Amino acid sequence: MAAHAELRLHGVFGDHMVLQRAVPIPVWGQAEPGERVELRLHGQRQTVQADALGRWRLQLRPEAAGGPYRLELRGERSDQVVVLRDVLVGDVWLTSGQSNMEWALRDSFGGPAEAAAAQDPGLRHLKMAHRTATQPQSDLAPAPWQAATGPQAADFSAVAYHFAKQLRQKQPGVPIGLLNVSWGGTQIESWMSREALARQPDIAPLLVSMPDSPQAFAARYQARMDALLTAWQGRGATEPGQALAHWARADWDDSRWPQLQAPGMWEGQGLSDLDGTVWYRRSLQLSEAQAAAPDAVLNLGLVDDCDESFVNGQAVGGQCGWDQPRRYALAPGLLRAGLNVIAVRVRDTGGGGGLHGRPEGLALQLGGQALSLAGPWRAQVESLLEKPELGPNDLPSLLFNGMLSPLQGLPIRGMLWYQGESNVPRAAQYERLLPAFINDLRARWGQGEFPFFIVQLAADQPWQNNSLQGSAWAELREAQARALRLPRTGLVLSSDLTDDGNLHPRHKRELGERLAALALEDAKAEKNAKPNGKPKAKLNPQVHGRVHGPLLQRMRIHGSAVELSFTQTAGGLYCPDAEIRGFTVAGADGVFHPAHAQLIGKHRVRVSSPAVPQPQALRYGWLDNPQPINLFNRAGQSAMAFRSDRWPRLTETQSYGF
C-alpha cells in the first residue's frame, strides 16, 4: 500500500448520479488502511474506519425523492475532500442485455428530434464501459452520469430513455437513474455468475476445465480453431499476403472450396465461434448486353464486420460496419460477356460474421435488371483473429464478473432485460437459464424479489422467410414468457413492432412505454399489498408475472374446429383486417397447415383448416417473424404467441459450450 492511499468512492458514485429512495443508502470506496472517513449528505453525517486493505463501507438512512444534494467525503489523515455535486434521490433502474438495449436514442425512430428536445434534469443515465473479467470484480473505472438536458441524451439507451421519460411524466417528483449495463451480441451465459451456471447440470461439467486466464483461453482457442478448420476446409489458415495475391483473381480454381449460404452468419454453418477473415467467391455468366449495361452496381447487403470486395480481380470497394449496406458502383468495362467472378474478403472482429441481411439485398444491378446473388458461395478461411483480450462470449460469466459484479450492493428499483437474440439457437436451454439468472441476481442484491421486466424478441428475417414447421425464434420467445412463472416479473410484446424483420426494430419508444406501464402497475400493486406482501389485485392464473394483451385461457376441440377462449381482452378481441392471420393447426402427423380463424363473440376464436380434419395441435404466431399476426384486444395490445402442443422443439438438443 502507498503511504497515503487515494481517498475515493467506488466508480459508480459520481456527479449527477441518482441514489435509490426509501431504502438505506450504502456508500463505499477506498482510503488509507485504518483511516477514518466521514461522509455527509443532506444533513446526514456518518463515519467509518477503513479495513487493513483500505476498504470502507457505510450506510446512510433512507431518503425520500429529492435533491439536488452535495455528497462530501473526508479523510482524517489528510486534507483530501471528495465532493459529488448535483446528486438526486429517486428510483434507479438497472437496464441490461445486448444491442437492442444498447441501441442509442439517436438511431431510433424520432430519436434525433427527441434528443434535441430533451430538457429533463431529473432523468439521468450512466453507460458502463464494456469489460470482461475472468474473476468477479468489485470496482469499476469512474463512469460519468449524464442528465437528459442536452445533446448527450442522444447517447442514452433508447428503450431505457423512453421508459424513464414515461415514468417521469407519471411521477414528476421522482428522479430516475438508468444504469445502462449492456453489450451487443452477447449471450446470457456471459451475464450469469459462475455459481448460477454451476447449478445447471449440463453446464457445470464445462466449468471444471475452464481456462483461468486470457493466455490459457487463447491457447485453447487456437487448438480448437485449428481442428475446426481442418475438418471444415481440409487445411489450416493461409498467409494473408498469399490469399490477397490469388483469391480475388477470376481464374482462381475454387471448385474444392466448401460453401456458405448468403445471407447468413457463418457461425451456424460449420464455423462456430470463428472470428477472423473468410473469403467468399461467386461466379456468374453474363451476356454481352448484360455486361455492357450502364450504371452497374454490386449490392452485397450487410457485412459483419469489414469487407474488401473485388470483381474480376479488381478492387471495387470496402468498408467496416456490420449494419452498413454495401453498394459499389462498377466502372464501365469491368464486367465482361461470359464468366465473371465476385470475391469478398470478410473480416469479423467478434460475434457473428459473414454476409447477412435480406436476400434481396444481395444482387448485381444491371440497369433495370437485378441478378440475385443470394444462395451458395464458395468460401475459404484465410486467418483467425488474434485474441489479445477475451471477447464477451469467449467464456461464461465474463460480463457478470466485469460489469454486473461491481454493482452488487447498490440498491435499485428494478431491472429491465432486453436480450436473447444470441441465444436463439439454444432457446430450449434458455428456458432454464433466464429464471436462474433472475433468481441469482435477486439473491445477490439482497432486496428480495425486485421487479424484473423482459422485452420479448421481435424478428431477424423478412416474414416471407417464415416456415410453419418450427421456429427457434418462437421457442426463444416462449422461453422468455415462461420466466413469468417467477413473481414480480413482466413481459412486453414486440410482435407488432417487427420493423419488417429488422433485428433491431427502431420502435424503441413504444417498447419503453410498455415497460413503464409494467413498472407503474407493479408500484401500484406494491402500494396496495396486503400485510403478508401479496397484492390485492388478482393476477392471470397462467402467470405470476404481468403481460399485457390477450392470453389463451382455454382450448377445446370440436370435430374439425378448435375453439379458443381468451382473457385480458379489455372489453373484447379485435382484428383490424378481414381475417385473423397467424394460426396453424396440425393433426397426429405433426405437420402444421395455415388455418382459417374467426371471432365468435367478444372473447373467443374458432380455428380450422380443410387440410386437417382432425386437429391435434394449434399454434399462433409460431414464426421467426411474427409480423403477419393481427389479433389484438380493444386496448390495441397484441395477443401473445403460443402453442398448445408439447412436441419436441427445434432447439431441444442444443446446449452451451465454449
PDB file of C-alpha atoms in Angstrom, residues 579-580 583 596-601 604-608:
ATOM      1  CA  GLU A 579     -59.281 -12.310 -41.390  1.00  0.00           C
ATOM      2  CA  ILE A 580     -57.147 -13.291 -38.431  1.00  0.00           C
ATOM      3  CA  PHE A 583     -52.934 -19.561 -36.738  1.00  0.00           C
ATOM      4  CA  HIS A 596     -58.807 -20.014 -41.012  1.00  0.00           C
ATOM      5  CA  ALA A 597     -59.733 -18.120 -37.847  1.00  0.00           C
ATOM      6  CA  GLN A 598     -62.753 -16.009 -36.989  1.00  0.00           C
ATOM      7  CA  LEU A 599     -64.063 -14.187 -33.943  1.00  0.00           C
ATOM      8  CA  ILE A 600     -67.074 -15.729 -32.210  1.00  0.00           C
ATOM      9  CA  GLY A 601     -68.197 -13.366 -29.513  1.00  0.00           C
ATOM     10  CA  ARG A 604     -63.445 -16.430 -28.386  1.00  0.00           C
ATOM     11  CA  VAL A 605     -61.914 -17.524 -31.691  1.00  0.00           C
ATOM     12  CA  ARG A 606     -62.765 -20.543 -33.863  1.00  0.00           C
ATOM     13  CA  VAL A 607     -59.909 -22.045 -35.892  1.00  0.00           C
ATOM     14  CA  SER A 608     -59.992 -24.720 -38.606  1.00  0.00           C
TER      15      SER A 608
END
